[in-house]
Amino acid sequence: MADIDKIMSAVQFPGVNSAWIGLKCGISPKWQWSLADRDFYGENEAEFRNWPEGHPKVGTDCATMTAGGQWHDLSCKETFTFICYDEKSSTEPYLLVKDEKTWRDAQRYCREKHTDLASVRNQRENDQIAAVERPGGGPVWIGLFRDAWEWSDGSSSSFRHWDLTEPNNALHACAEIWPSGLWNDEGCYKLRNFICYEAPRVKRTEIVRVKLQVASHVDVDDPDVQAAFLQQIGQRLRSKGLPANAKLTWRKQSDGKVFHKEKNGKKKKRDEL
């Protein structure tokens, strides 16, 4: 929701009914976890499943867990109690919420109050969640859902903010945002305003110390000589993969100089990336 709020505060819609966002329907639906952080899952843990025979079915796209630990796929619009995951709790990370909600409403609640709907990475966690006491022993929502929508930047975010009846047209494969902040599926061929995103630039500074051997007549304190050295070093580094937009500068010592003679007669310098 924070991103939606940022978009709504940054983008005005005078006379505009909608604008494209970077969500597009892919070729086929796939099961994925609400908690999309790739670092949360070890090798193959995001693919752990505990479906019984006959599941998952076609047309039901959200997962529940029975008291016995098996998973059933049901309509996301049905209401059940649900299991939240709280990363801040090392002793009781799985919490039963007794209020019955749709899957999306349960997801929203878990994200606002805890971390997310529960992911199940292995059989041990499956048994741990199944053991959470629940009134009546009915099914509970977990964080697994299925859809075909993908972000154009390749991110794995599971956030969706569809209007209540959307998406509702299999021929509409692109998503637009309305002035209300809700999303609608629409035909990609239609002309719309659009919202771009520019990732914040991350400035990284790395200091590297190098040694030079130069002829005795070369004045290494001459700015032109220093610039020539820097150009040669830059060419060498870029041939080994340094980004073309990386900026190279000399780092001066406390005395204002770049180079200092070593005791053995050589000179040294520092180079800042």
C-alpha atoms as a PDB file:
ATOM      1  CA  MET A   1       0.000   0.000   0.000  1.00  0.00           C
ATOM      2  CA  ALA A   2       2.911   2.364   0.580  1.00  0.00           C
ATOM      3  CA  ASP A   3       3.749   2.310  -3.149  1.00  0.00           C
ATOM      4  CA  ILE A   4       0.124   3.043  -4.048  1.00  0.00           C
ATOM      5  CA  ASP A   5       0.140   6.004  -1.679  1.00  0.00           C
ATOM      6  CA  LYS A   6       3.371   7.293  -3.250  1.00  0.00           C
ATOM      7  CA  ILE A   7       1.922   7.009  -6.746  1.00  0.00           C
ATOM      8  CA  MET A   8      -1.290   8.759  -5.763  1.00  0.00           C
ATOM      9  CA  SER A   9       0.599  11.584  -4.068  1.00  0.00           C
ATOM     10  CA  ALA A  10       3.106  11.984  -6.906  1.00  0.00           C
ATOM     11  CA  VAL A  11       0.815  11.616  -9.908  1.00  0.00           C
ATOM     12  CA  GLN A  12      -2.156  13.853 -10.556  1.00  0.00           C
ATOM     13  CA  PHE A  13      -5.013  12.754 -12.774  1.00  0.00           C
ATOM     14  CA  PRO A  14      -6.567  15.969 -14.120  1.00  0.00           C
ATOM     15  CA  GLY A  15      -8.958  14.803 -16.804  1.00  0.00           C
ATOM     16  CA  VAL A  16      -7.298  11.376 -16.898  1.00  0.00           C
ATOM     17  CA  ASN A  17      -9.369   8.304 -16.120  1.00  0.00           C
ATOM     18  CA  SER A  18      -6.535   5.767 -15.884  1.00  0.00           C
ATOM     19  CA  ALA A  19      -2.836   5.123 -16.505  1.00  0.00           C
ATOM     20  CA  TRP A  20      -0.775   2.040 -17.318  1.00  0.00           C
ATOM     21  CA  ILE A  21       1.327   0.390 -14.625  1.00  0.00           C
ATOM     22  CA  GLY A  22       4.006  -2.275 -15.148  1.00  0.00           C
ATOM     23  CA  LEU A  23       1.820  -5.343 -14.563  1.00  0.00           C
ATOM     24  CA  LYS A  24       1.068  -7.674 -17.458  1.00  0.00           C
ATOM     25  CA  CYS A  25      -0.553 -11.079 -17.706  1.00  0.00           C
ATOM     26  CA  GLY A  26       1.911 -13.837 -18.570  1.00  0.00           C
ATOM     27  CA  ILE A  27       1.389 -17.006 -20.574  1.00  0.00           C
ATOM     28  CA  SER A  28       0.210 -19.305 -17.794  1.00  0.00           C
ATOM     29  CA  PRO A  29      -0.730 -18.995 -14.106  1.00  0.00           C
ATOM     30  CA  LYS A  30       1.825 -20.140 -11.554  1.00  0.00           C
ATOM     31  CA  TRP A  31       1.749 -20.791  -7.827  1.00  0.00           C
ATOM     32  CA  GLN A  32       3.769 -18.354  -5.762  1.00  0.00           C
ATOM     33  CA  TRP A  33       4.101 -17.191  -2.189  1.00  0.00           C
ATOM     34  CA  SER A  34       2.707 -13.928  -0.867  1.00  0.00           C
ATOM     35  CA  LEU A  35       6.038 -13.359   0.884  1.00  0.00           C
ATOM     36  CA  ALA A  36       8.081 -12.857  -2.271  1.00  0.00           C
ATOM     37  CA  ASP A  37      11.511 -12.103  -0.761  1.00  0.00           C
ATOM     38  CA  ARG A  38      13.844 -14.547  -2.534  1.00  0.00           C
ATOM     39  CA  ASP A  39      16.324 -14.424   0.343  1.00  0.00           C
ATOM     40  CA  PHE A  40      13.678 -15.929   2.630  1.00  0.00           C
ATOM     41  CA  TYR A  41      13.827 -19.264   0.788  1.00  0.00           C
ATOM     42  CA  GLY A  42      16.643 -21.765   0.600  1.00  0.00           C
ATOM     43  CA  GLU A  43      17.260 -24.056  -2.343  1.00  0.00           C
ATOM     44  CA  ASN A  44      13.925 -25.474  -3.622  1.00  0.00           C
ATOM     45  CA  GLU A  45      12.077 -24.206  -0.527  1.00  0.00           C
ATOM     46  CA  ALA A  46       9.831 -21.888  -2.535  1.00  0.00           C
ATOM     47  CA  GLU A  47       8.651 -24.952  -4.478  1.00  0.00           C
ATOM     48  CA  PHE A  48       7.626 -27.043  -1.450  1.00  0.00           C
ATOM     49  CA  ARG A  49       4.029 -28.295  -1.824  1.00  0.00           C
ATOM     50  CA  ASN A  50       1.770 -30.611   0.168  1.00  0.00           C
ATOM     51  CA  TRP A  51      -1.202 -31.134  -2.136  1.00  0.00           C
ATOM     52  CA  PRO A  52      -3.228 -34.331  -1.734  1.00  0.00           C
ATOM     53  CA  GLU A  53      -4.354 -36.299  -4.767  1.00  0.00           C
ATOM     54  CA  GLY A  54      -6.780 -34.271  -6.884  1.00  0.00           C
ATOM     55  CA  HIS A  55      -5.304 -30.899  -5.983  1.00  0.00           C
ATOM     56  CA  PRO A  56      -4.670 -28.275  -7.140  1.00  0.00           C
ATOM     57  CA  LYS A  57      -7.711 -27.893  -9.357  1.00  0.00           C
ATOM     58  CA  VAL A  58      -8.446 -25.498 -12.193  1.00  0.00           C
ATOM     59  CA  GLY A  59     -10.053 -22.168 -11.380  1.00  0.00           C
ATOM     60  CA  THR A  60      -9.404 -22.022  -7.638  1.00  0.00           C
ATOM     61  CA  ASP A  61      -6.326 -19.970  -6.964  1.00  0.00           C
ATOM     62  CA  CYS A  62      -5.678 -19.633  -3.216  1.00  0.00           C
ATOM     63  CA  ALA A  63      -4.406 -22.286  -0.822  1.00  0.00           C
ATOM     64  CA  THR A  64      -5.697 -23.413   2.551  1.00  0.00           C
ATOM     65  CA  MET A  65      -4.228 -25.893   5.010  1.00  0.00           C
ATOM     66  CA  THR A  66      -6.359 -28.482   6.757  1.00  0.00           C
ATOM     67  CA  ALA A  67      -5.908 -29.512  10.381  1.00  0.00           C
ATOM     68  CA  GLY A  68      -4.083 -32.574   9.051  1.00  0.00           C
ATOM     69  CA  GLY A  69      -1.559 -30.433   7.186  1.00  0.00           C
ATOM     70  CA  GLN A  70      -2.783 -31.074   3.650  1.00  0.00           C
ATOM     71  CA  TRP A  71      -3.357 -28.219   1.251  1.00  0.00           C
ATOM     72  CA  HIS A  72      -6.538 -27.507  -0.672  1.00  0.00           C
ATOM     73  CA  ASP A  73      -7.019 -24.826  -3.312  1.00  0.00           C
ATOM     74  CA  LEU A  74     -10.226 -22.816  -2.958  1.00  0.00           C
ATOM     75  CA  SER A  75     -11.747 -19.632  -4.329  1.00  0.00           C
ATOM     76  CA  CYS A  76      -9.844 -16.600  -3.058  1.00  0.00           C
ATOM     77  CA  LYS A  77     -13.181 -14.892  -2.376  1.00  0.00           C
ATOM     78  CA  GLU A  78     -14.229 -17.416   0.259  1.00  0.00           C
ATOM     79  CA  THR A  79     -13.658 -16.450   3.878  1.00  0.00           C
ATOM     80  CA  PHE A  80     -11.594 -18.431   6.385  1.00  0.00           C
ATOM     81  CA  THR A  81      -9.426 -17.854   9.405  1.00  0.00           C
ATOM     82  CA  PHE A  82      -5.760 -17.569   8.472  1.00  0.00           C
ATOM     83  CA  ILE A  83      -2.162 -17.962   9.607  1.00  0.00           C
ATOM     84  CA  CYS A  84       0.159 -14.947   9.703  1.00  0.00           C
ATOM     85  CA  TYR A  85       3.936 -15.146   9.839  1.00  0.00           C
ATOM     86  CA  ASP A  86       5.817 -12.723  12.099  1.00  0.00           C
ATOM     87  CA  GLU A  87       9.559 -12.538  11.453  1.00  0.00           C
ATOM     88  CA  LYS A  88      10.126 -10.676  14.727  1.00  0.00           C
ATOM     89  CA  SER A  89       9.048 -13.662  16.828  1.00  0.00           C
ATOM     90  CA  SER A  90      11.586 -16.468  17.122  1.00  0.00           C
ATOM     91  CA  THR A  91       9.437 -18.579  19.479  1.00  0.00           C
ATOM     92  CA  GLU A  92       5.968 -18.274  17.899  1.00  0.00           C
ATOM     93  CA  PRO A  93       6.352 -17.051  14.318  1.00  0.00           C
ATOM     94  CA  TYR A  94       2.984 -18.473  13.192  1.00  0.00           C
ATOM     95  CA  LEU A  95      -0.150 -16.787  14.501  1.00  0.00           C
ATOM     96  CA  LEU A  96      -3.755 -17.811  13.966  1.00  0.00           C
ATOM     97  CA  VAL A  97      -6.144 -14.945  13.262  1.00  0.00           C
ATOM     98  CA  LYS A  98      -9.665 -16.068  14.119  1.00  0.00           C
ATOM     99  CA  ASP A  99     -11.465 -13.443  12.029  1.00  0.00           C
ATOM    100  CA  GLU A 100     -12.660 -14.925   8.748  1.00  0.00           C
ATOM    101  CA  LYS A 101     -11.502 -12.990   5.699  1.00  0.00           C
ATOM    102  CA  THR A 102     -10.986 -13.444   1.971  1.00  0.00           C
ATOM    103  CA  TRP A 103      -7.455 -14.369   0.954  1.00  0.00           C
ATOM    104  CA  ARG A 104      -6.594 -10.833  -0.175  1.00  0.00           C
ATOM    105  CA  ASP A 105      -8.017  -9.285   2.984  1.00  0.00           C
ATOM    106  CA  ALA A 106      -6.093 -11.830   5.060  1.00  0.00           C
ATOM    107  CA  GLN A 107      -2.918 -10.933   3.168  1.00  0.00           C
ATOM    108  CA  ARG A 108      -3.498  -7.240   3.818  1.00  0.00           C
ATOM    109  CA  TYR A 109      -4.102  -7.856   7.532  1.00  0.00           C
ATOM    110  CA  CYS A 110      -0.949  -9.953   7.960  1.00  0.00           C
ATOM    111  CA  ARG A 111       1.179  -7.369   6.190  1.00  0.00           C
ATOM    112  CA  GLU A 112      -0.182  -4.529   8.296  1.00  0.00           C
ATOM    113  CA  LYS A 113       0.003  -6.318  11.661  1.00  0.00           C
ATOM    114  CA  HIS A 114       2.844  -8.814  11.206  1.00  0.00           C
ATOM    115  CA  THR A 115       5.025  -9.773   8.216  1.00  0.00           C
ATOM    116  CA  ASP A 116       2.844 -11.663   5.731  1.00  0.00           C
ATOM    117  CA  LEU A 117       0.623 -14.679   5.282  1.00  0.00           C
ATOM    118  CA  ALA A 118       2.512 -17.816   6.250  1.00  0.00           C
ATOM    119  CA  SER A 119       4.865 -19.438   3.769  1.00  0.00           C
ATOM    120  CA  VAL A 120       5.613 -23.145   4.100  1.00  0.00           C
ATOM    121  CA  ARG A 121       9.170 -23.986   3.098  1.00  0.00           C
ATOM    122  CA  ASN A 122       9.487 -27.602   4.231  1.00  0.00           C
ATOM    123  CA  GLN A 123       7.720 -30.459   5.988  1.00  0.00           C
ATOM    124  CA  ARG A 124       8.844 -29.280   9.413  1.00  0.00           C
ATOM    125  CA  GLU A 125       7.186 -25.908   8.948  1.00  0.00           C
ATOM    126  CA  ASN A 126       4.120 -27.617   7.496  1.00  0.00           C
ATOM    127  CA  ASP A 127       3.777 -29.711  10.651  1.00  0.00           C
ATOM    128  CA  GLN A 128       4.390 -26.657  12.828  1.00  0.00           C
ATOM    129  CA  ILE A 129       1.610 -24.659  11.165  1.00  0.00           C
ATOM    130  CA  ALA A 130      -0.781 -27.605  11.166  1.00  0.00           C
ATOM    131  CA  ALA A 131      -0.250 -27.898  14.927  1.00  0.00           C
ATOM    132  CA  VAL A 132      -1.470 -24.333  15.556  1.00  0.00           C
ATOM    133  CA  GLU A 133      -4.706 -24.754  17.481  1.00  0.00           C
ATOM    134  CA  ARG A 134      -7.767 -23.624  15.550  1.00  0.00           C
ATOM    135  CA  PRO A 135     -11.415 -23.542  16.680  1.00  0.00           C
ATOM    136  CA  GLY A 136     -13.449 -26.203  14.910  1.00  0.00           C
ATOM    137  CA  GLY A 137     -10.434 -27.555  13.071  1.00  0.00           C
ATOM    138  CA  GLY A 138     -11.431 -25.942   9.773  1.00  0.00           C
ATOM    139  CA  PRO A 139      -9.125 -24.884   6.940  1.00  0.00           C
ATOM    140  CA  VAL A 140      -6.963 -21.771   7.232  1.00  0.00           C
ATOM    141  CA  TRP A 141      -5.515 -19.565   4.550  1.00  0.00           C
ATOM    142  CA  ILE A 142      -1.768 -19.794   3.957  1.00  0.00           C
ATOM    143  CA  GLY A 143       0.294 -17.511   1.729  1.00  0.00           C
ATOM    144  CA  LEU A 144       0.181 -19.530  -1.504  1.00  0.00           C
ATOM    145  CA  PHE A 145      -1.757 -18.177  -4.477  1.00  0.00           C
ATOM    146  CA  ARG A 146      -1.847 -18.589  -8.230  1.00  0.00           C
ATOM    147  CA  ASP A 147      -1.992 -15.991 -10.947  1.00  0.00           C
ATOM    148  CA  ALA A 148      -0.355 -15.199 -14.272  1.00  0.00           C
ATOM    149  CA  TRP A 149       0.398 -11.533 -13.677  1.00  0.00           C
ATOM    150  CA  GLU A 150       4.034 -10.450 -13.884  1.00  0.00           C
ATOM    151  CA  TRP A 151       5.864  -7.183 -13.300  1.00  0.00           C
ATOM    152  CA  SER A 152       7.700  -5.740 -16.295  1.00  0.00           C
ATOM    153  CA  ASP A 153      10.867  -5.113 -14.244  1.00  0.00           C
ATOM    154  CA  GLY A 154      11.078  -8.807 -13.360  1.00  0.00           C
ATOM    155  CA  SER A 155      10.428  -8.277  -9.652  1.00  0.00           C
ATOM    156  CA  SER A 156       8.617 -10.981  -7.701  1.00  0.00           C
ATOM    157  CA  SER A 157       6.256  -8.700  -5.766  1.00  0.00           C
ATOM    158  CA  SER A 158       2.939 -10.403  -5.018  1.00  0.00           C
ATOM    159  CA  PHE A 159       1.156  -7.145  -4.252  1.00  0.00           C
ATOM    160  CA  ARG A 160      -2.131  -6.702  -6.106  1.00  0.00           C
ATOM    161  CA  HIS A 161      -4.695  -3.914  -5.720  1.00  0.00           C
ATOM    162  CA  TRP A 162      -7.502  -4.902  -8.073  1.00  0.00           C
ATOM    163  CA  ASP A 163     -10.937  -3.371  -7.870  1.00  0.00           C
ATOM    164  CA  LEU A 164     -13.458  -5.738  -6.306  1.00  0.00           C
ATOM    165  CA  THR A 165     -14.551  -7.420  -9.554  1.00  0.00           C
ATOM    166  CA  GLU A 166     -11.188  -7.260 -11.346  1.00  0.00           C
ATOM    167  CA  PRO A 167      -9.487  -8.782 -13.246  1.00  0.00           C
ATOM    168  CA  ASN A 168     -12.497 -10.002 -15.166  1.00  0.00           C
ATOM    169  CA  ASN A 169     -11.564 -10.379 -18.841  1.00  0.00           C
ATOM    170  CA  ALA A 170      -9.256 -13.098 -20.142  1.00  0.00           C
ATOM    171  CA  LEU A 171      -8.520 -10.978 -23.231  1.00  0.00           C
ATOM    172  CA  HIS A 172      -7.253  -8.038 -21.187  1.00  0.00           C
ATOM    173  CA  ALA A 173      -3.588  -8.653 -20.401  1.00  0.00           C
ATOM    174  CA  CYS A 174      -2.392  -5.277 -19.076  1.00  0.00           C
ATOM    175  CA  ALA A 175      -3.137  -3.435 -15.846  1.00  0.00           C
ATOM    176  CA  GLU A 176      -4.120   0.184 -15.400  1.00  0.00           C
ATOM    177  CA  ILE A 177      -4.547   2.232 -12.251  1.00  0.00           C
ATOM    178  CA  TRP A 178      -7.591   4.392 -11.653  1.00  0.00           C
ATOM    179  CA  PRO A 179      -7.602   7.718  -9.793  1.00  0.00           C
ATOM    180  CA  SER A 180      -8.995   5.798  -6.815  1.00  0.00           C
ATOM    181  CA  GLY A 181      -5.755   3.777  -6.680  1.00  0.00           C
ATOM    182  CA  LEU A 182      -7.528   0.543  -7.626  1.00  0.00           C
ATOM    183  CA  TRP A 183      -6.466  -1.523 -10.625  1.00  0.00           C
ATOM    184  CA  ASN A 184      -8.330  -2.728 -13.703  1.00  0.00           C
ATOM    185  CA  ASP A 185      -7.346  -5.170 -16.432  1.00  0.00           C
ATOM    186  CA  GLU A 186      -7.506  -3.688 -19.915  1.00  0.00           C
ATOM    187  CA  GLY A 187      -6.522  -4.460 -23.494  1.00  0.00           C
ATOM    188  CA  CYS A 188      -2.834  -3.680 -24.039  1.00  0.00           C
ATOM    189  CA  TYR A 189      -3.554  -2.120 -27.435  1.00  0.00           C
ATOM    190  CA  LYS A 190      -5.451   0.793 -25.929  1.00  0.00           C
ATOM    191  CA  LEU A 191      -3.829   4.195 -25.549  1.00  0.00           C
ATOM    192  CA  ARG A 192      -3.320   5.357 -21.994  1.00  0.00           C
ATOM    193  CA  ASN A 193      -1.142   7.699 -20.028  1.00  0.00           C
ATOM    194  CA  PHE A 194       1.490   5.719 -18.130  1.00  0.00           C
ATOM    195  CA  ILE A 195       3.529   5.861 -14.957  1.00  0.00           C
ATOM    196  CA  CYS A 196       7.292   5.327 -15.078  1.00  0.00           C
ATOM    197  CA  TYR A 197       9.530   4.323 -12.208  1.00  0.00           C
ATOM    198  CA  GLU A 198      13.192   5.165 -11.781  1.00  0.00           C
ATOM    199  CA  ALA A 199      15.082   3.167  -9.189  1.00  0.00           C
ATOM    200  CA  PRO A 200      17.057   5.300  -6.732  1.00  0.00           C
ATOM    201  CA  ARG A 201      20.691   5.525  -7.720  1.00  0.00           C
ATOM    202  CA  VAL A 202      22.942   3.758  -5.285  1.00  0.00           C
ATOM    203  CA  LYS A 203      26.282   5.486  -4.879  1.00  0.00           C
ATOM    204  CA  ARG A 204      29.061   3.055  -4.136  1.00  0.00           C
ATOM    205  CA  THR A 205      32.548   4.173  -3.260  1.00  0.00           C
ATOM    206  CA  GLU A 206      35.489   1.786  -3.310  1.00  0.00           C
ATOM    207  CA  ILE A 207      39.083   2.697  -2.495  1.00  0.00           C
ATOM    208  CA  VAL A 208      41.869   0.768  -4.223  1.00  0.00           C
ATOM    209  CA  ARG A 209      45.596   1.192  -3.559  1.00  0.00           C
ATOM    210  CA  VAL A 210      47.959   0.600  -6.479  1.00  0.00           C
ATOM    211  CA  LYS A 211      51.692   0.906  -7.097  1.00  0.00           C
ATOM    212  CA  LEU A 212      53.395   2.591 -10.034  1.00  0.00           C
ATOM    213  CA  GLN A 213      56.903   2.363 -11.383  1.00  0.00           C
ATOM    214  CA  VAL A 214      57.820   5.484 -13.347  1.00  0.00           C
ATOM    215  CA  ALA A 215      60.946   7.019 -14.825  1.00  0.00           C
ATOM    216  CA  SER A 216      62.759   9.423 -12.528  1.00  0.00           C
ATOM    217  CA  HIS A 217      62.113  12.406 -14.797  1.00  0.00           C
ATOM    218  CA  VAL A 218      58.300  12.000 -14.641  1.00  0.00           C
ATOM    219  CA  ASP A 219      56.639  14.548 -12.386  1.00  0.00           C
ATOM    220  CA  VAL A 220      53.856  12.556 -10.747  1.00  0.00           C
ATOM    221  CA  ASP A 221      52.512  15.695  -9.081  1.00  0.00           C
ATOM    222  CA  ASP A 222      51.748  17.223 -12.481  1.00  0.00           C
ATOM    223  CA  PRO A 223      47.918  17.240 -12.958  1.00  0.00           C
ATOM    224  CA  ASP A 224      48.301  16.293 -16.635  1.00  0.00           C
ATOM    225  CA  VAL A 225      50.428  13.280 -15.713  1.00  0.00           C
ATOM    226  CA  GLN A 226      47.908  12.221 -13.079  1.00  0.00           C
ATOM    227  CA  ALA A 227      45.071  12.572 -15.611  1.00  0.00           C
ATOM    228  CA  ALA A 228      46.967  10.410 -18.121  1.00  0.00           C
ATOM    229  CA  PHE A 229      47.573   7.709 -15.498  1.00  0.00           C
ATOM    230  CA  LEU A 230      43.907   7.795 -14.511  1.00  0.00           C
ATOM    231  CA  GLN A 231      42.785   7.429 -18.119  1.00  0.00           C
ATOM    232  CA  GLN A 232      45.009   4.387 -18.644  1.00  0.00           C
ATOM    233  CA  ILE A 233      43.808   2.765 -15.427  1.00  0.00           C
ATOM    234  CA  GLY A 234      40.187   3.442 -16.390  1.00  0.00           C
ATOM    235  CA  GLN A 235      40.629   1.782 -19.780  1.00  0.00           C
ATOM    236  CA  ARG A 236      42.189  -1.261 -18.132  1.00  0.00           C
ATOM    237  CA  LEU A 237      39.417  -1.568 -15.532  1.00  0.00           C
ATOM    238  CA  ARG A 238      36.610  -1.129 -18.069  1.00  0.00           C
ATOM    239  CA  SER A 239      38.087  -3.898 -20.204  1.00  0.00           C
ATOM    240  CA  LYS A 240      37.638  -6.106 -17.138  1.00  0.00           C
ATOM    241  CA  GLY A 241      34.005  -5.159 -16.558  1.00  0.00           C
ATOM    242  CA  LEU A 242      33.966  -1.802 -14.772  1.00  0.00           C
ATOM    243  CA  PRO A 243      30.708   0.007 -15.739  1.00  0.00           C
ATOM    244  CA  ALA A 244      31.200   2.747 -18.301  1.00  0.00           C
ATOM    245  CA  ASN A 245      29.526   5.328 -16.048  1.00  0.00           C
ATOM    246  CA  ALA A 246      31.801   4.639 -13.074  1.00  0.00           C
ATOM    247  CA  LYS A 247      33.750   7.710 -12.019  1.00  0.00           C
ATOM    248  CA  LEU A 248      37.452   7.424 -11.186  1.00  0.00           C
ATOM    249  CA  THR A 249      39.264  10.032  -9.127  1.00  0.00           C
ATOM    250  CA  TRP A 250      42.528  10.272  -7.224  1.00  0.00           C
ATOM    251  CA  ARG A 251      42.328  10.346  -3.461  1.00  0.00           C
ATOM    252  CA  LYS A 252      44.649  12.881  -1.898  1.00  0.00           C
ATOM    253  CA  GLN A 253      46.511  12.145   1.313  1.00  0.00           C
ATOM    254  CA  SER A 254      46.384  14.368   4.388  1.00  0.00           C
ATOM    255  CA  ASP A 255      49.280  16.424   3.005  1.00  0.00           C
ATOM    256  CA  GLY A 256      47.372  17.133  -0.206  1.00  0.00           C
ATOM    257  CA  LYS A 257      49.453  14.795  -2.366  1.00  0.00           C
ATOM    258  CA  VAL A 258      48.338  11.748  -4.337  1.00  0.00           C
ATOM    259  CA  PHE A 259      51.699   9.972  -4.590  1.00  0.00           C
ATOM    260  CA  HIS A 260      54.329   9.151  -2.014  1.00  0.00           C
ATOM    261  CA  LYS A 261      57.677   7.477  -2.440  1.00  0.00           C
ATOM    262  CA  GLU A 262      58.107   4.134  -0.774  1.00  0.00           C
ATOM    263  CA  LYS A 263      61.158   3.451   1.307  1.00  0.00           C
ATOM    264  CA  ASN A 264      62.628   1.327  -1.455  1.00  0.00           C
ATOM    265  CA  GLY A 265      62.460   4.254  -3.839  1.00  0.00           C
ATOM    266  CA  LYS A 266      59.186   3.395  -5.553  1.00  0.00           C
ATOM    267  CA  LYS A 267      56.159   5.632  -5.437  1.00  0.00           C
ATOM    268  CA  LYS A 268      52.651   4.661  -4.485  1.00  0.00           C
ATOM    269  CA  LYS A 269      49.254   6.168  -4.987  1.00  0.00           C
ATOM    270  CA  ARG A 270      45.639   5.628  -4.072  1.00  0.00           C
ATOM    271  CA  ASP A 271      42.814   5.475  -6.524  1.00  0.00           C
ATOM    272  CA  GLU A 272      39.188   6.025  -5.539  1.00  0.00           C
ATOM    273  CA  LEU A 273      36.325   4.476  -7.473  1.00  0.00           C
END
